[in-house]
Each structure stands twice: as structure tokens, then as C-alpha cells.
Amino acid sequence: MINQVGRDIPDVYLKDGVEPFQGIYYRDDYEYTKAAPTVHAYVKPNGDKLVDSIHDVLIKSGLKDGMTISFHHHLRDGDFVVNLVMKEIHKLGIKNLTVCASSLGRAHNYLVPCIEDGTVTGISTSGIRDEIGEVISAGKLKHPAIIRSHGGRARAIEDGSVKIDVAFIGASTSDAYGNASGKGGQSDTGVLSYADGDAKYADKVVIITDKIVAAPNFPASIKGVDVDYVVKVDSIGDASKIASGALRLTKDTRELNMAKEVAKCMYHSGYFKNGFTFQTGAGGSSLATTSFLKAYMAKDNIKCGWAMGGITEPIVNLFN
């Protein structure tokens, strides 16, 4: 099919509802339909949702060939959850899985042999780095990788474009009923917002944590009513590595120059006045942009109304 800029897009890339680019205003009047959230398992009055191991929860979840599983990346380069789950899937010999992750990086390189032997044949994510990116670029993934923005991924789950069979959510703490949080444990991640849609729309939802706390574990980022199973492991990850990889203060000259130009553009945009609002990300150039913006705000005594993110240290510094 010929797209809006005249490129012929092969049919192999146009499966499962994927469309070629058809112009920036093509979907202005498009009305999305919302998929139905999944109703999850109830708990008997004297029961709980605890399962002894990841192996056991894979059996209970009914995971089988051809399904879609999901993960989130709040622990970034310190994440252990993806590899813990994929190693057990490997042992069971389940094949032809699609991994729908909010992002994939160096911590998830165990996916490389999974791609090479057909355990994983599809990937839908918002970012791919390191060896996983290299193996996909080399053409070893059977199906084309689908890359969406973080918001685009959430929308695709909510409108049914992406159907998750089993979601695996790493949580710093959880009670026995699945009320899960990103704080209070040995591996604090912060709010588990990337996994919100996964919890609501996946057929089965598994909380993986290294600290079980007394119920109710409130406030909960992921509510127990959205959870089927809870598994305790030795460790979900190394929280000290959250500020690494893409999420780090950059020293790269190219990224710093980019950040300076972006901050300058914001300053001269006409919107830079008391009460202005902005959104930024958590990548190196985004972090630097916020820092450069702070200097302009101090120079003109400008205060921001609110900011959304990646809420990272530079934004917290502005708030303080």
C-alpha cells in the first residue's frame, strides 16, 4: 500500500490492524471504541491470591503458545522481573509469544535467545535498546516490532488494538490480595503508572513482588480487584539502576546542544509566562532541557503552573 508520503509499505507490515501513514489529520474525527476491562478473580473469605512460584503461576494463568504477555519498566536497567518470567517460560517450552512491554533495555537481554529460538516472535513496546535492538535490527524477530509512544501503547491496550493475555507487574510491595505499590519495599520503583492499563485490560494479572505486607496495602498503584495472582520472589530488581541508561543526566554534547535549543525555543515561544505548563520525558536530553529551562525561569522570575512527565529530579527541583 502507498502511504501519504509516497512510500510503498509491504503487506507484511500491515497486519493486526496496523495502518500506513495517511496524513497528519487523518484521524482528527476518528471515534475510538473502548475495549471492556477484564473482571478478575474473586477471593473467598478465608483465601488469598498467593502462588508459590513463577512456574506455578504460569500454569495457573493458562499461558500457552501464541499468547501476548506484558511487562513494565519502572526499574529500568535494574529490572529482574522480565528475565525471571522468561526463564520459566523457556523451561516450559512455550513458543510464539508476543511481548508487550512499556520499554525494553539492557536488563532484558535474556529476550535475545528467546527471539532466536522462537519463544518470542513479536514485540510491541515504546522503546528497544542494547542487544535486543541489535537482534531485531538483524531481522531475527519473526514479526515486525511495533513501536508506540507511551501514551500510544496505553491507548492501544484500552481500545483493544493490543490484547494482553497475561500481564506480569513487578511491585515493590503487595498484600496477599494484590493491592500493589511502588514503595515500601527493598526495591522501590515509584508509582506503577505504566502498568495501569495492563492491570485493567489483561485477561490475567500477576503481581510479582519481593515484599508481602499486611492488608490493606493502601494507597495502591495497582488495586487488588484487578489482580488474579501474587508471587513473592527474592528480588524484583536493583532500584539503584533506575537512574541509568536513558534516564540519566547527560554529558553527551549532541544531547546538551539539543536541550539548549529546545529550552531556547520554549523561552521564545510566546507561551513562556507565569502559569505556563509543560510536559517532558525522562531521557537525557529531556532532563537537560528542564535544567536549562530553570535558568530562563530564574532570569525572568517566571513560575510554572504545573508540569507533567517523566517526573524526575529536575522537575522536583523546580517544584521545591
Coordinates of C-alpha atoms in Angstrom, one line a residue:
M1 CA 0.0 0.0 0.0
I2 CA 1.2 3.5 -0.8
N3 CA 1.3 5.8 2.2
Q4 CA 0.7 9.5 2.3
V5 CA 4.3 10.4 1.5
G6 CA 4.5 8.1 -1.4
R7 CA 6.3 5.1 0.1
D8 CA 5.2 1.6 -0.7
I9 CA 4.6 -0.2 2.6
P10 CA 4.8 -4.1 2.2
D11 CA 1.8 -6.0 3.3
V12 CA 3.9 -7.9 5.8
Y13 CA 4.0 -4.8 8.0
L14 CA 0.2 -4.2 7.7
K15 CA -1.2 -6.9 9.9
D16 CA -3.2 -6.9 13.1
G17 CA -4.8 -3.5 12.4
V18 CA -1.5 -1.7 11.6
E19 CA -2.1 1.1 9.1
P20 CA 0.3 3.1 6.8
F21 CA 0.8 6.8 7.5
Q22 CA -2.2 8.5 5.9
G23 CA -1.6 12.2 6.8
I24 CA -1.4 14.2 10.0
Y25 CA -5.1 14.9 10.1
Y26 CA -6.4 11.5 9.0
R27 CA -7.8 10.6 12.4
D28 CA -9.0 14.0 13.5
D29 CA -12.6 12.9 13.6
Y30 CA -12.0 9.3 14.3
E31 CA -14.1 7.9 17.2
Y32 CA -12.2 5.2 19.2
T33 CA -14.1 2.5 20.9
K34 CA -13.0 1.3 24.3
A35 CA -12.4 -2.4 25.0
A36 CA -14.1 -3.8 28.0
P37 CA -11.9 -4.1 31.2
T38 CA -11.5 -7.6 32.5
V39 CA -13.3 -8.8 35.6
H40 CA -10.7 -10.6 37.7
A41 CA -10.9 -13.4 40.2
Y42 CA -12.7 -13.0 43.4
V43 CA -11.3 -14.2 46.7
K44 CA -13.1 -16.5 49.2
P45 CA -13.5 -15.0 52.7
N46 CA -10.7 -17.2 54.1
G47 CA -8.5 -17.2 51.0
D48 CA -5.9 -15.0 49.2
K49 CA -4.2 -14.8 45.8
L50 CA -0.7 -16.0 46.8
V51 CA 1.0 -18.5 44.5
D52 CA 4.2 -20.3 45.4
S53 CA 6.3 -19.7 42.3
I54 CA 6.5 -18.1 38.9
H55 CA 6.4 -21.6 37.4
D56 CA 3.2 -22.4 39.3
V57 CA 1.6 -19.1 38.3
L58 CA 2.4 -19.7 34.6
I59 CA 0.5 -23.0 34.8
K60 CA -2.5 -21.3 36.7
S61 CA -2.7 -18.5 34.2
G62 CA -3.1 -20.8 31.3
L63 CA -0.3 -19.3 29.3
K64 CA 0.2 -21.2 26.0
D65 CA 1.7 -20.8 22.6
G66 CA 0.8 -17.7 20.6
M67 CA -0.3 -15.5 23.5
T68 CA 0.6 -12.0 24.4
I69 CA 2.4 -11.2 27.7
S70 CA 3.2 -7.8 29.1
F71 CA 5.8 -6.1 31.4
H72 CA 6.6 -2.6 32.6
H73 CA 10.0 -0.9 33.0
H74 CA 9.8 1.1 36.2
L75 CA 13.1 -0.5 37.4
R76 CA 14.7 0.2 34.0
D77 CA 18.3 -1.2 34.0
G78 CA 17.7 -2.7 37.4
D79 CA 14.7 -4.9 36.4
F80 CA 14.8 -8.6 37.2
V81 CA 11.1 -9.5 36.6
V82 CA 11.3 -9.9 32.8
N83 CA 14.2 -12.4 33.0
L84 CA 12.7 -14.3 35.9
V85 CA 9.5 -14.8 34.0
M86 CA 11.1 -15.6 30.6
K87 CA 13.4 -18.2 32.1
E88 CA 10.4 -20.1 33.4
I89 CA 8.6 -19.8 30.1
H90 CA 11.7 -21.1 28.4
K91 CA 11.7 -24.2 30.7
L92 CA 8.1 -24.9 29.9
G93 CA 8.8 -24.7 26.1
I94 CA 6.1 -22.2 25.3
K95 CA 6.6 -20.6 21.9
N96 CA 5.4 -17.9 19.6
L97 CA 4.8 -15.3 22.3
T98 CA 4.4 -11.6 21.7
V99 CA 6.0 -9.4 24.4
C100 CA 4.1 -6.1 25.0
A101 CA 6.4 -4.1 27.2
S102 CA 6.4 -0.4 28.1
S103 CA 10.1 -0.4 27.3
L104 CA 13.0 -2.9 26.9
G105 CA 16.7 -2.3 27.6
R106 CA 19.9 -3.8 28.8
A107 CA 18.3 -5.6 31.8
H108 CA 16.1 -7.6 29.5
N109 CA 18.8 -9.1 27.2
Y110 CA 17.6 -12.6 28.1
L111 CA 14.9 -11.9 25.5
V112 CA 17.7 -12.3 22.8
P113 CA 17.9 -16.1 23.0
C114 CA 14.1 -16.2 23.3
I115 CA 13.8 -14.3 20.0
E116 CA 16.4 -16.5 18.3
D117 CA 14.7 -19.8 19.2
G118 CA 11.1 -18.7 18.5
T119 CA 10.0 -18.4 22.1
V120 CA 9.3 -14.7 21.3
T121 CA 8.2 -13.9 17.8
G122 CA 6.6 -10.5 18.3
I123 CA 7.3 -7.3 20.3
S124 CA 5.2 -4.3 20.9
T125 CA 6.8 -1.6 23.0
S126 CA 7.7 2.0 23.4
G127 CA 11.5 1.5 23.4
I128 CA 14.1 -1.1 22.5
R129 CA 17.8 -0.8 23.4
D130 CA 21.0 -2.7 23.6
E131 CA 21.3 -6.3 22.4
I132 CA 17.5 -6.7 21.9
G133 CA 17.6 -3.8 19.5
E134 CA 20.5 -5.3 17.7
V135 CA 18.9 -8.7 17.2
I136 CA 15.7 -7.1 16.0
S137 CA 17.6 -4.9 13.6
A138 CA 19.4 -8.0 12.3
G139 CA 16.0 -9.4 11.3
K140 CA 15.8 -12.3 13.8
L141 CA 12.4 -11.4 15.2
K142 CA 9.8 -13.3 13.1
H143 CA 7.2 -10.5 13.0
P144 CA 7.8 -6.7 12.7
A145 CA 8.3 -5.0 16.0
I146 CA 5.6 -2.4 16.8
I147 CA 6.9 0.8 18.4
R148 CA 4.4 3.2 20.0
S149 CA 4.8 6.2 22.3
H150 CA 3.9 5.5 26.0
G151 CA 0.6 7.2 25.5
G152 CA 0.0 5.3 22.2
R153 CA 0.7 2.0 24.0
A154 CA -1.8 2.8 26.7
R155 CA -4.4 3.8 24.1
A156 CA -3.8 0.6 22.1
I157 CA -4.5 -1.5 25.1
E158 CA -7.6 0.5 26.0
D159 CA -9.1 0.4 22.6
G160 CA -8.4 -3.3 22.1
S161 CA -5.7 -2.9 19.4
V162 CA -3.4 -4.8 21.7
K163 CA -4.9 -7.7 23.7
I164 CA -2.9 -8.9 26.6
D165 CA -3.4 -12.5 27.8
V166 CA -1.2 -12.4 30.9
A167 CA 0.4 -9.2 32.5
F168 CA 3.3 -9.5 34.8
I169 CA 3.6 -6.5 37.1
G170 CA 6.7 -6.0 39.3
A171 CA 5.7 -4.2 42.6
S172 CA 7.8 -3.0 45.5
T173 CA 5.1 -4.2 47.9
S174 CA 1.9 -6.1 47.7
D175 CA -0.6 -7.6 50.1
A176 CA -1.9 -11.1 49.7
Y177 CA -4.9 -9.8 47.7
G178 CA -2.9 -8.0 45.0
N179 CA -3.1 -4.4 46.3
A180 CA 0.4 -3.4 45.0
S181 CA 2.6 -0.3 45.4
G182 CA 5.8 1.0 44.1
K183 CA 7.1 2.0 47.6
G184 CA 7.7 0.5 51.0
G185 CA 9.9 -2.4 49.9
Q186 CA 13.6 -3.1 49.3
S187 CA 13.3 -2.2 45.6
D188 CA 11.1 1.0 45.5
T189 CA 10.1 2.0 41.9
G190 CA 7.7 4.8 42.4
V191 CA 4.2 4.9 41.1
L192 CA 3.3 2.0 38.8
S193 CA 1.5 4.0 36.2
Y194 CA 2.9 2.3 33.1
A195 CA 1.2 -0.9 34.2
D196 CA -2.3 0.6 34.9
G197 CA -3.8 -0.3 31.6
D198 CA -2.2 -3.8 31.7
A199 CA -3.9 -4.4 35.1
K200 CA -7.3 -3.3 33.9
Y201 CA -7.4 -5.0 30.5
A202 CA -5.3 -8.1 30.6
D203 CA -7.1 -11.4 30.9
K204 CA -4.8 -12.5 33.8
V205 CA -2.8 -10.2 36.0
V206 CA 0.2 -11.4 38.1
I207 CA 1.8 -9.2 40.8
I208 CA 5.5 -10.2 41.3
T209 CA 7.0 -8.7 44.5
D210 CA 9.8 -9.2 47.0
K211 CA 7.8 -7.9 50.0
I212 CA 4.4 -9.0 51.1
V213 CA 2.8 -6.5 53.6
A214 CA -0.3 -6.6 55.7
A215 CA -3.6 -5.9 54.0
P216 CA -4.8 -3.5 53.0
N217 CA -1.7 -2.1 51.2
F218 CA -3.1 1.4 50.6
P219 CA -2.7 3.6 48.7
A220 CA -2.2 1.1 46.0
S221 CA -1.0 1.9 42.5
I222 CA -2.5 -1.4 41.3
K223 CA -5.7 -2.4 43.0
G224 CA -6.4 -5.9 44.1
V225 CA -9.7 -6.0 42.2
D226 CA -7.6 -6.0 39.0
V227 CA -5.3 -8.8 40.1
D228 CA -5.5 -12.6 39.8
Y229 CA -2.3 -13.9 41.4
V230 CA 0.5 -12.7 43.7
V231 CA 4.0 -14.3 43.7
K232 CA 6.8 -13.5 46.1
V233 CA 10.4 -13.7 44.8
D234 CA 13.8 -13.0 46.4
S235 CA 14.2 -9.7 44.5
I236 CA 12.3 -7.9 41.7
G237 CA 15.4 -5.8 40.9
D238 CA 18.1 -3.2 41.8
A239 CA 16.4 0.2 42.3
S240 CA 19.8 1.9 42.2
K241 CA 19.9 1.3 38.5
I242 CA 16.7 3.2 37.8
A243 CA 18.8 6.3 37.1
S244 CA 20.8 4.7 34.3
G245 CA 20.6 4.1 30.6
A246 CA 18.1 6.5 29.1
L247 CA 17.2 8.0 32.5
R248 CA 20.4 9.8 33.4
L249 CA 21.8 13.3 33.4
T250 CA 23.6 13.5 30.1
K251 CA 27.1 14.6 29.3
D252 CA 26.7 14.0 25.6
T253 CA 27.5 17.1 23.6
R254 CA 24.8 16.4 21.0
E255 CA 22.1 15.9 23.6
L256 CA 23.2 19.0 25.5
N257 CA 23.1 21.1 22.4
M258 CA 19.7 19.7 21.6
A259 CA 18.4 20.5 25.1
K260 CA 19.7 24.1 24.9
E261 CA 17.9 24.7 21.6
V262 CA 14.7 23.2 23.0
A263 CA 14.8 25.4 26.1
K264 CA 15.5 28.4 23.9
C265 CA 12.6 27.6 21.7
M266 CA 10.3 27.3 24.7
Y267 CA 11.6 30.6 26.0
H268 CA 10.8 32.4 22.8
S269 CA 7.5 30.5 22.0
G270 CA 5.2 33.2 23.4
Y271 CA 3.9 30.8 26.0
F272 CA 6.7 31.4 28.4
K273 CA 4.9 33.4 31.1
N274 CA 3.7 33.0 34.7
G275 CA 1.5 29.9 34.9
F276 CA 2.8 28.2 31.8
T277 CA 2.7 24.4 31.7
F278 CA 4.9 21.8 30.1
Q279 CA 5.4 18.1 29.6
T280 CA 8.8 16.5 29.4
G281 CA 10.3 13.0 29.3
A282 CA 12.9 11.2 31.3
G283 CA 15.6 10.8 28.6
G284 CA 19.0 12.5 28.9
S285 CA 18.1 15.4 26.6
S286 CA 14.7 15.9 28.3
L287 CA 16.3 16.1 31.8
A288 CA 18.8 18.6 30.5
T289 CA 16.1 20.7 28.9
T290 CA 14.3 21.1 32.2
S291 CA 17.6 22.2 33.8
F292 CA 18.2 24.8 31.1
L293 CA 14.6 25.9 31.4
K294 CA 15.1 26.6 35.1
A295 CA 17.8 29.2 34.2
Y296 CA 15.3 31.1 32.0
M297 CA 12.7 30.9 34.7
A298 CA 15.1 32.3 37.3
K299 CA 16.2 35.1 34.9
D300 CA 12.7 36.3 34.2
N301 CA 11.2 35.4 37.6
I302 CA 8.7 33.1 35.9
K303 CA 6.8 30.4 37.8
C304 CA 5.3 27.3 36.1
G305 CA 1.7 26.3 36.8
W306 CA 2.3 22.6 36.6
A307 CA 4.5 20.1 34.8
M308 CA 3.9 16.5 33.8
G309 CA 6.5 13.9 32.9
G310 CA 8.6 11.7 33.5
I311 CA 8.5 13.4 36.9
T312 CA 12.2 13.4 37.6
E313 CA 14.7 15.2 39.8
P314 CA 15.0 18.4 37.7
I315 CA 11.2 18.9 37.8
V316 CA 11.1 18.1 41.6
N317 CA 13.9 20.7 42.0
L318 CA 11.6 23.3 40.2
F319 CA 8.8 22.4 42.5
N320 CA 10.9 22.8 45.6

